[in-house]
CSV table of C-alpha atoms in Angstrom, one decimal:
chain,number,residue,atom,x,y,z
A,1,MET,CA,151.7,66.0,68.1
A,2,LYS,CA,155.1,67.0,66.6
A,3,THR,CA,157.1,69.3,68.7
A,4,ALA,CA,158.7,72.5,67.6
A,5,VAL,CA,162.3,73.5,68.0
A,6,MET,CA,163.0,75.5,71.2
A,7,GLY,CA,161.3,78.7,70.9
A,8,ARG,CA,162.1,82.8,71.3
A,9,THR,CA,162.4,82.9,69.2
A,10,ASN,CA,161.9,84.8,67.7
A,11,VAL,CA,163.8,84.8,68.3
A,12,ASN,CA,159.9,84.4,67.7
A,13,SER,CA,160.8,87.4,69.6
A,14,PRO,CA,164.4,87.3,69.8
A,15,ILE,CA,166.2,84.2,70.9
A,16,SER,CA,166.9,83.4,74.6
A,17,SER,CA,169.3,80.8,75.9
A,18,SER,CA,166.7,78.1,76.1
A,19,ALA,CA,164.2,79.0,73.4
A,20,VAL,CA,164.1,79.9,69.7
A,21,ASP,CA,161.2,81.9,68.4
A,22,LYS,CA,158.6,79.3,67.4
A,23,ALA,CA,156.9,81.3,64.7
A,24,ASP,CA,160.3,81.8,62.9
A,25,VAL,CA,161.1,78.1,63.1
A,26,GLU,CA,157.6,77.2,61.9
A,27,ALA,CA,158.3,79.4,58.9
A,28,ALA,CA,161.4,77.3,58.2
A,29,GLY,CA,159.2,74.2,58.0
A,30,LEU,CA,160.2,72.5,61.3
A,31,LEU,CA,156.9,72.7,62.9
A,32,ASP,CA,153.9,70.5,62.0
A,33,THR,CA,152.0,73.0,59.9
A,34,SER,CA,148.9,70.8,59.4
A,35,ASP,CA,145.8,72.6,60.8
A,36,GLN,CA,144.5,69.4,62.4
A,37,LYS,CA,141.9,70.2,65.0
A,38,ARG,CA,143.3,69.9,68.5
A,39,ASP,CA,141.3,68.2,71.2
A,40,THR,CA,140.7,71.0,73.7
A,41,HIS,CA,137.7,69.5,75.5
A,42,SER,CA,136.3,73.1,75.9
A,43,THR,CA,138.1,73.3,79.3
A,44,GLU,CA,138.4,76.5,81.2
A,45,ILE,CA,141.0,77.8,83.6
A,46,LEU,CA,140.0,80.5,86.1
A,47,GLY,CA,136.9,81.1,84.0
A,48,VAL,CA,138.9,81.6,80.8
A,49,PRO,CA,138.9,79.2,77.9
A,50,ALA,CA,142.0,77.0,78.0
A,51,VAL,CA,143.1,77.9,74.5
A,52,LEU,CA,143.0,81.6,75.4
A,53,PHE,CA,144.7,81.1,78.7
A,54,ALA,CA,147.5,79.1,77.1
A,55,GLY,CA,147.9,81.8,74.4
A,56,ILE,CA,148.2,84.5,77.0
A,57,CYS,CA,150.8,82.6,78.9
A,58,TYR,CA,152.8,82.0,75.7
A,59,CYS,CA,152.6,85.7,74.7
A,60,MET,CA,153.5,87.0,78.2
A,61,ALA,CA,156.4,84.6,78.5
A,62,SER,CA,158.0,85.4,75.1
A,63,GLY,CA,157.4,89.1,75.5
A,64,SER,CA,158.8,89.2,79.0
A,65,MET,CA,161.9,87.3,78.0
A,66,VAL,CA,162.8,89.8,75.4
A,67,ILE,CA,162.3,92.8,77.7
A,68,LEU,CA,164.1,91.3,80.6
A,69,ASN,CA,167.1,90.2,78.6
A,70,LYS,CA,167.3,93.6,76.9
A,71,HIS,CA,167.1,95.2,80.4
A,72,ALA,CA,169.9,93.0,81.8
A,73,LEU,CA,172.2,93.6,78.8
A,74,ALA,CA,171.6,97.3,78.1
A,75,SER,CA,170.5,99.0,81.3
A,76,PHE,CA,173.3,98.0,83.8
A,77,ASN,CA,176.4,98.6,81.6
A,78,PHE,CA,177.1,94.9,82.0
A,79,GLN,CA,180.1,94.1,79.7
A,80,ALA,CA,180.1,90.3,79.9
A,81,PRO,CA,177.1,89.1,77.8
A,82,MET,CA,178.7,85.6,77.2
A,83,SER,CA,178.9,85.1,81.0
A,84,LEU,CA,175.2,86.0,81.3
A,85,LEU,CA,174.5,83.5,78.5
A,86,PHE,CA,176.5,80.8,80.3
A,87,PHE,CA,174.5,81.4,83.5
A,88,GLN,CA,171.1,81.1,81.6
A,89,CYS,CA,172.2,77.9,79.8
A,90,ALA,CA,173.3,76.3,83.0
A,91,LEU,CA,170.0,77.4,84.6
A,92,ALA,CA,168.1,75.8,81.8
A,93,VAL,CA,169.9,72.5,82.3
A,94,VAL,CA,169.2,72.6,86.1
A,95,LEU,CA,165.5,73.4,85.5
A,96,VAL,CA,164.9,70.7,82.9
A,97,LYS,CA,166.6,68.1,85.1
A,98,PHE,CA,164.4,69.1,88.0
A,99,CYS,CA,161.4,68.7,85.7
A,100,GLU,CA,162.6,65.2,84.8
A,101,LEU,CA,163.2,64.4,88.5
A,102,PHE,CA,159.5,65.3,89.3
A,103,GLY,CA,158.3,63.2,86.3
A,104,LEU,CA,157.1,66.2,84.2
A,105,VAL,CA,159.3,65.3,81.3
A,106,LYS,CA,161.3,62.4,80.0
A,107,LEU,CA,164.7,63.2,78.6
A,108,GLN,CA,167.0,61.4,76.2
A,109,PRO,CA,170.0,60.1,78.2
A,110,LEU,CA,173.4,61.4,77.3
A,111,LYS,CA,175.0,59.0,74.9
A,112,TRP,CA,178.2,59.6,73.0
A,113,ASP,CA,176.8,58.5,69.6
A,114,LEU,CA,173.9,61.0,70.1
A,115,VAL,CA,176.2,63.7,71.3
A,116,SER,CA,178.4,63.3,68.3
A,117,VAL,CA,175.5,63.7,65.9
A,118,TRP,CA,174.0,66.6,67.8
A,119,PHE,CA,177.1,68.6,68.5
A,120,PRO,CA,177.5,70.3,65.1
A,121,VAL,CA,173.9,71.5,65.5
A,122,ASN,CA,174.8,72.7,68.9
A,123,LEU,CA,177.7,74.8,67.6
A,124,ILE,CA,175.3,76.6,65.3
A,125,PHE,CA,172.9,77.0,68.3
A,126,VAL,CA,175.7,78.7,70.3
A,127,GLY,CA,176.4,81.1,67.4
A,128,MET,CA,172.7,81.9,67.2
A,129,ILE,CA,172.1,82.6,70.9
A,130,GLY,CA,175.4,84.3,71.3
A,131,SER,CA,174.9,86.7,68.4
A,132,SER,CA,171.4,87.5,69.6
A,133,PHE,CA,172.8,88.6,73.0
A,134,PHE,CA,175.3,90.9,71.4
A,135,ALA,CA,172.7,92.3,69.0
A,136,LEU,CA,170.1,92.8,71.7
A,137,LYS,CA,172.6,94.7,73.8
A,138,GLU,CA,173.3,97.3,71.0
A,139,VAL,CA,170.1,97.4,68.9
A,140,GLY,CA,166.7,98.6,70.0
A,141,VAL,CA,163.9,96.1,70.6
A,142,GLY,CA,161.8,97.5,67.7
A,143,MET,CA,164.5,97.0,65.1
A,144,VAL,CA,165.6,93.6,66.5
A,145,THR,CA,162.0,92.3,66.0
A,146,VAL,CA,162.0,93.6,62.4
A,147,TRP,CA,165.5,92.3,61.5
A,148,LYS,CA,164.7,88.9,63.1
A,149,ASN,CA,162.2,88.5,60.3
A,150,LEU,CA,165.1,88.4,57.8
A,151,SER,CA,165.9,84.9,58.9
A,152,ASN,CA,162.7,83.9,57.0
A,153,PHE,CA,164.2,85.3,53.9
A,154,VAL,CA,167.6,83.6,54.3
A,155,THR,CA,165.8,80.3,55.1
A,156,ALA,CA,163.7,80.6,52.0
A,157,VAL,CA,166.7,81.1,49.9
A,158,GLY,CA,168.3,78.1,51.6
A,159,ASP,CA,165.2,76.0,51.0
A,160,VAL,CA,165.4,76.7,47.2
A,161,ALA,CA,169.2,76.2,47.0
A,162,ILE,CA,169.5,73.1,49.2
A,163,TYR,CA,166.1,71.4,49.3
A,164,LYS,CA,164.9,72.5,45.9
A,165,LYS,CA,161.7,73.8,47.5
A,166,SER,CA,159.5,76.4,45.6
A,167,TYR,CA,157.5,79.3,46.9
A,168,THR,CA,154.8,81.4,45.4
A,169,TRP,CA,155.3,84.9,44.2
A,170,GLY,CA,153.2,86.1,47.0
A,171,VAL,CA,155.6,84.6,49.6
A,172,TRP,CA,158.6,86.2,47.8
A,173,GLY,CA,156.7,89.5,47.7
A,174,VAL,CA,156.2,89.5,51.4
A,175,LEU,CA,159.8,88.4,52.1
A,176,PHE,CA,161.2,91.3,50.0
A,177,LEU,CA,158.8,93.6,51.9
A,178,MET,CA,160.5,92.4,55.1
A,179,LEU,CA,163.9,92.9,53.5
A,180,GLY,CA,163.1,96.4,52.4
A,181,SER,CA,161.6,97.5,55.8
A,182,ALA,CA,164.6,96.1,57.6
A,183,PHE,CA,167.1,98.1,55.5
A,184,VAL,CA,165.0,101.3,55.6
A,185,GLY,CA,164.6,100.9,59.4
A,186,ALA,CA,168.4,100.5,59.8
A,187,SER,CA,169.1,103.5,57.6
A,188,THR,CA,166.8,105.7,59.7
A,189,ASP,CA,167.9,104.4,63.1
A,190,SER,CA,169.4,107.4,64.9
A,191,LYS,CA,171.4,105.1,67.2
A,192,PHE,CA,172.7,102.9,64.3
A,193,SER,CA,175.6,100.8,65.3
A,194,TRP,CA,177.7,98.8,62.8
A,195,SER,CA,178.6,96.4,65.5
A,196,GLY,CA,175.0,95.9,66.7
A,197,TYR,CA,173.6,95.4,63.2
A,198,SER,CA,176.5,93.2,62.2
A,199,TRP,CA,175.6,90.9,65.1
A,200,GLN,CA,172.0,91.0,64.1
A,201,VAL,CA,172.9,89.9,60.5
A,202,ALA,CA,175.0,87.2,61.9
A,203,ASN,CA,172.1,86.1,64.1
A,204,CYS,CA,169.8,85.9,61.1
A,205,MET,CA,172.4,83.7,59.3
A,206,PHE,CA,172.9,81.4,62.3
A,207,THR,CA,169.1,81.1,62.9
A,208,SER,CA,168.5,80.1,59.3
A,209,ALA,CA,171.5,77.7,59.3
A,210,TYR,CA,170.1,76.1,62.5
A,211,ALA,CA,166.7,75.6,60.9
A,212,LEU,CA,168.1,74.3,57.6
A,213,TYR,CA,170.8,72.0,59.0
A,214,LEU,CA,168.5,70.6,61.7
A,215,ARG,CA,166.2,69.1,59.1
A,216,SER,CA,169.0,67.0,57.7
A,217,VAL,CA,170.1,65.9,61.2
A,218,MET,CA,166.7,65.0,62.7
A,219,ASP,CA,166.5,61.7,60.9
A,220,LYS,CA,170.0,60.8,61.9
A,221,VAL,CA,169.2,61.7,65.5
A,222,SER,CA,166.2,59.3,65.5
A,223,GLU,CA,168.6,56.4,64.8
A,224,HIS,CA,170.3,57.0,68.1
A,225,THR,CA,167.5,57.9,70.5
A,226,THR,CA,166.2,55.3,72.9
A,227,ASN,CA,162.8,55.2,71.3
A,228,LYS,CA,164.0,55.6,67.7
A,229,GLN,CA,162.0,58.8,67.4
A,230,LYS,CA,163.0,62.4,66.7
A,231,MET,CA,164.3,64.2,69.7
A,232,ASP,CA,161.5,65.9,71.6
A,233,GLU,CA,161.4,69.5,72.7
A,234,TYR,CA,162.7,69.1,76.2
A,235,SER,CA,165.5,66.8,75.2
A,236,MET,CA,166.6,69.5,72.7
A,237,VAL,CA,166.5,72.1,75.5
A,238,TYR,CA,168.6,69.7,77.6
A,239,TYR,CA,171.2,68.8,74.9
A,240,ASN,CA,171.5,72.3,73.5
A,241,ASN,CA,172.0,74.0,76.7
A,242,LEU,CA,174.3,71.4,78.3
A,243,LEU,CA,176.5,71.0,75.3
A,244,SER,CA,176.6,74.8,74.9
A,245,LEU,CA,178.4,75.3,78.2
A,246,LEU,CA,181.8,74.4,76.9
A,247,PRO,CA,181.7,76.4,73.7
A,248,ILE,CA,180.3,79.4,75.6
A,249,LEU,CA,183.1,79.1,78.1
A,250,GLY,CA,185.5,79.2,75.2
A,251,LEU,CA,183.9,82.4,74.0
A,252,ILE,CA,184.2,83.9,77.5
A,253,PHE,CA,188.0,83.4,77.3
A,254,ALA,CA,188.1,84.5,73.6
A,255,PHE,CA,186.4,87.8,74.5
A,256,ASN,CA,188.5,88.2,77.7
A,257,GLU,CA,185.3,88.3,79.8
A,258,HIS,CA,187.1,86.1,82.4
A,259,LYS,CA,189.3,89.1,83.2
A,260,ILE,CA,186.6,91.6,83.7
A,261,PHE,CA,183.6,89.5,85.0
A,262,LEU,CA,184.2,89.9,88.7
A,263,SER,CA,184.8,93.6,88.4
A,264,GLN,CA,181.4,94.3,86.8
A,265,PRO,CA,179.5,96.7,89.1
A,266,ALA,CA,176.2,95.1,87.9
A,267,LEU,CA,177.0,92.0,89.9
A,268,MET,CA,176.6,94.0,93.1
A,269,ASP,CA,173.2,95.3,91.9
A,270,SER,CA,170.4,93.1,93.3
A,271,THR,CA,168.0,94.4,90.5
A,272,PHE,CA,170.4,93.1,87.8
A,273,LEU,CA,170.6,89.7,89.5
A,274,VAL,CA,166.9,89.4,89.8
A,275,VAL,CA,166.3,90.5,86.1
A,276,SER,CA,169.0,88.0,84.9
A,277,LEU,CA,167.5,85.2,86.9
A,278,LEU,CA,163.9,85.9,85.8
A,279,GLY,CA,165.0,86.2,82.1
A,280,GLY,CA,166.5,82.7,82.3
A,281,ILE,CA,163.5,81.2,84.1
A,282,ILE,CA,161.0,82.7,81.7
A,283,GLY,CA,163.1,81.8,78.7
A,284,PHE,CA,163.0,78.2,79.8
A,285,ALA,CA,159.2,78.5,80.6
A,286,ILE,CA,158.6,79.3,77.0
A,287,SER,CA,159.3,75.7,76.1
A,288,PHE,CA,156.3,74.7,78.2
A,289,SER,CA,153.9,77.5,77.4
A,290,SER,CA,154.5,77.2,73.6
A,291,LEU,CA,153.9,73.4,73.6
A,292,TRP,CA,150.8,73.9,75.8
A,293,PHE,CA,149.4,76.6,73.4
A,294,LEU,CA,150.2,74.5,70.3
A,295,SER,CA,148.3,71.6,71.9
A,296,GLN,CA,145.3,73.8,72.2
A,297,THR,CA,145.1,75.3,68.8
A,298,THR,CA,146.3,74.9,65.2
A,299,ALA,CA,149.7,75.5,63.8
A,300,THR,CA,148.5,78.4,61.7
A,301,ILE,CA,146.9,80.2,64.7
A,302,TYR,CA,149.9,79.4,66.8
A,303,SER,CA,152.3,81.0,64.3
A,304,LEU,CA,150.0,84.0,63.7
A,305,VAL,CA,149.8,84.7,67.4
A,306,GLY,CA,153.6,84.5,67.6
A,307,ALA,CA,153.9,87.0,64.7
A,308,LEU,CA,151.3,89.3,66.2
A,309,ASN,CA,153.0,89.2,69.6
A,310,LYS,CA,156.0,90.9,68.1
A,311,ILE,CA,154.0,94.1,67.8
A,312,PRO,CA,153.3,94.9,71.4
A,313,VAL,CA,156.8,93.7,72.3
A,314,ALA,CA,158.3,96.2,69.9
A,315,VAL,CA,156.0,99.0,71.2
A,316,LEU,CA,156.8,98.1,74.8
A,317,GLY,CA,160.5,98.0,74.1
A,318,ILE,CA,160.5,101.4,72.4
A,319,ILE,CA,158.7,102.9,75.4
A,320,ALA,CA,160.5,101.1,78.2
A,321,PHE,CA,164.0,101.8,77.0
A,322,ASN,CA,163.1,105.2,75.5
A,323,GLU,CA,164.4,104.2,72.1
A,324,SER,CA,164.5,107.2,69.8
A,325,THR,CA,162.5,106.9,66.6
A,326,ASN,CA,161.2,109.1,63.8
A,327,PRO,CA,158.3,108.8,61.3
A,328,LYS,CA,160.4,106.9,58.7
A,329,ASN,CA,161.9,104.6,61.2
A,330,LEU,CA,158.6,103.9,62.9
A,331,ALA,CA,156.9,103.3,59.6
A,332,SER,CA,159.6,100.7,58.7
A,333,ILE,CA,159.0,98.9,62.0
A,334,VAL,CA,155.2,98.9,61.4
A,335,ILE,CA,155.6,97.6,57.9
A,336,GLY,CA,158.2,95.0,58.9
A,337,LEU,CA,156.0,93.6,61.7
A,338,GLY,CA,153.0,93.7,59.5
A,339,ALA,CA,154.9,91.8,56.8
A,340,GLY,CA,155.7,89.1,59.4
A,341,VAL,CA,152.0,88.6,60.1
A,342,LEU,CA,151.2,88.6,56.4
A,343,PHE,CA,153.9,86.0,55.8
A,344,VAL,CA,152.2,83.5,58.0
A,345,ARG,CA,149.0,83.9,56.2
A,346,VAL,CA,150.5,83.9,52.7
A,347,LYS,CA,152.6,80.8,53.4
A,348,GLN,CA,149.6,78.8,54.5
A,349,GLN,CA,147.7,79.4,51.3
A,350,LYS,CA,147.8,76.6,48.7
């Protein structure tokens, strides 16, 4: 089974420090999209079919990650998002090393030649997760989920321009529907913020750049791995988060967070500390739950579930954070999320 790139994401849902939305990355063509039947052995867990149990775990993990990170960034007036990101990346490194220590995963060892090939990818990764934190802090969850779909549009344009790939008119129709719903949603957002939406646009660009550039790097990476294979999911989590620490530290100084970090009142709030910790742990857990779910089902169903999962996450985000909306804005969110689901189906058609 081929592994996907760290998943969110989405950013499938928006992106966390240790995971990129799997459905969005699959749309970029990085996931094995063949609908080969998985060997599930009809097993059950707590009386529930394993495939359903795995899907529930994946949906709960990805949804919880978005809500928890939004809560940590927006509800406590915490003014140092890069510091929070640094903590979650460091936590991901510790967790994946513990998994290796207990024999749950096997990681690619740190080698200079592999680091030198991977570091440019990592810089894009830092831009992707950093911009997602700034966007999620200022933009509502509903609109973040809609605008995250725009990375599919940018990636499709990159596919055509760089890799000479072609798409059907149906795919382009759905992509333009996503584009339209995103702009209509932004124009009707009563809490519109140029800063927040600028970060969200930057996040879409970084997400697409990550997906597009990673394709050209994966073969080069395989030349430097110990088994001469493409880097697996957990090694990507390890390399991305470990190598991100230094660039993120640079961003902390660039945004002067080092001067205000210790004075943040949120650091004295036990609820904030718990929310931040759980957000990082669940973000890391997505890597496991997503691979488990993918091993139990087909890539199409996997991606479809990821797209459908954005709907309850958006609804929960609107309710939990009391995000103001109106009929036009709500309609744009519904259309945008529906287009994301339709995109998965249309893209799979021959």
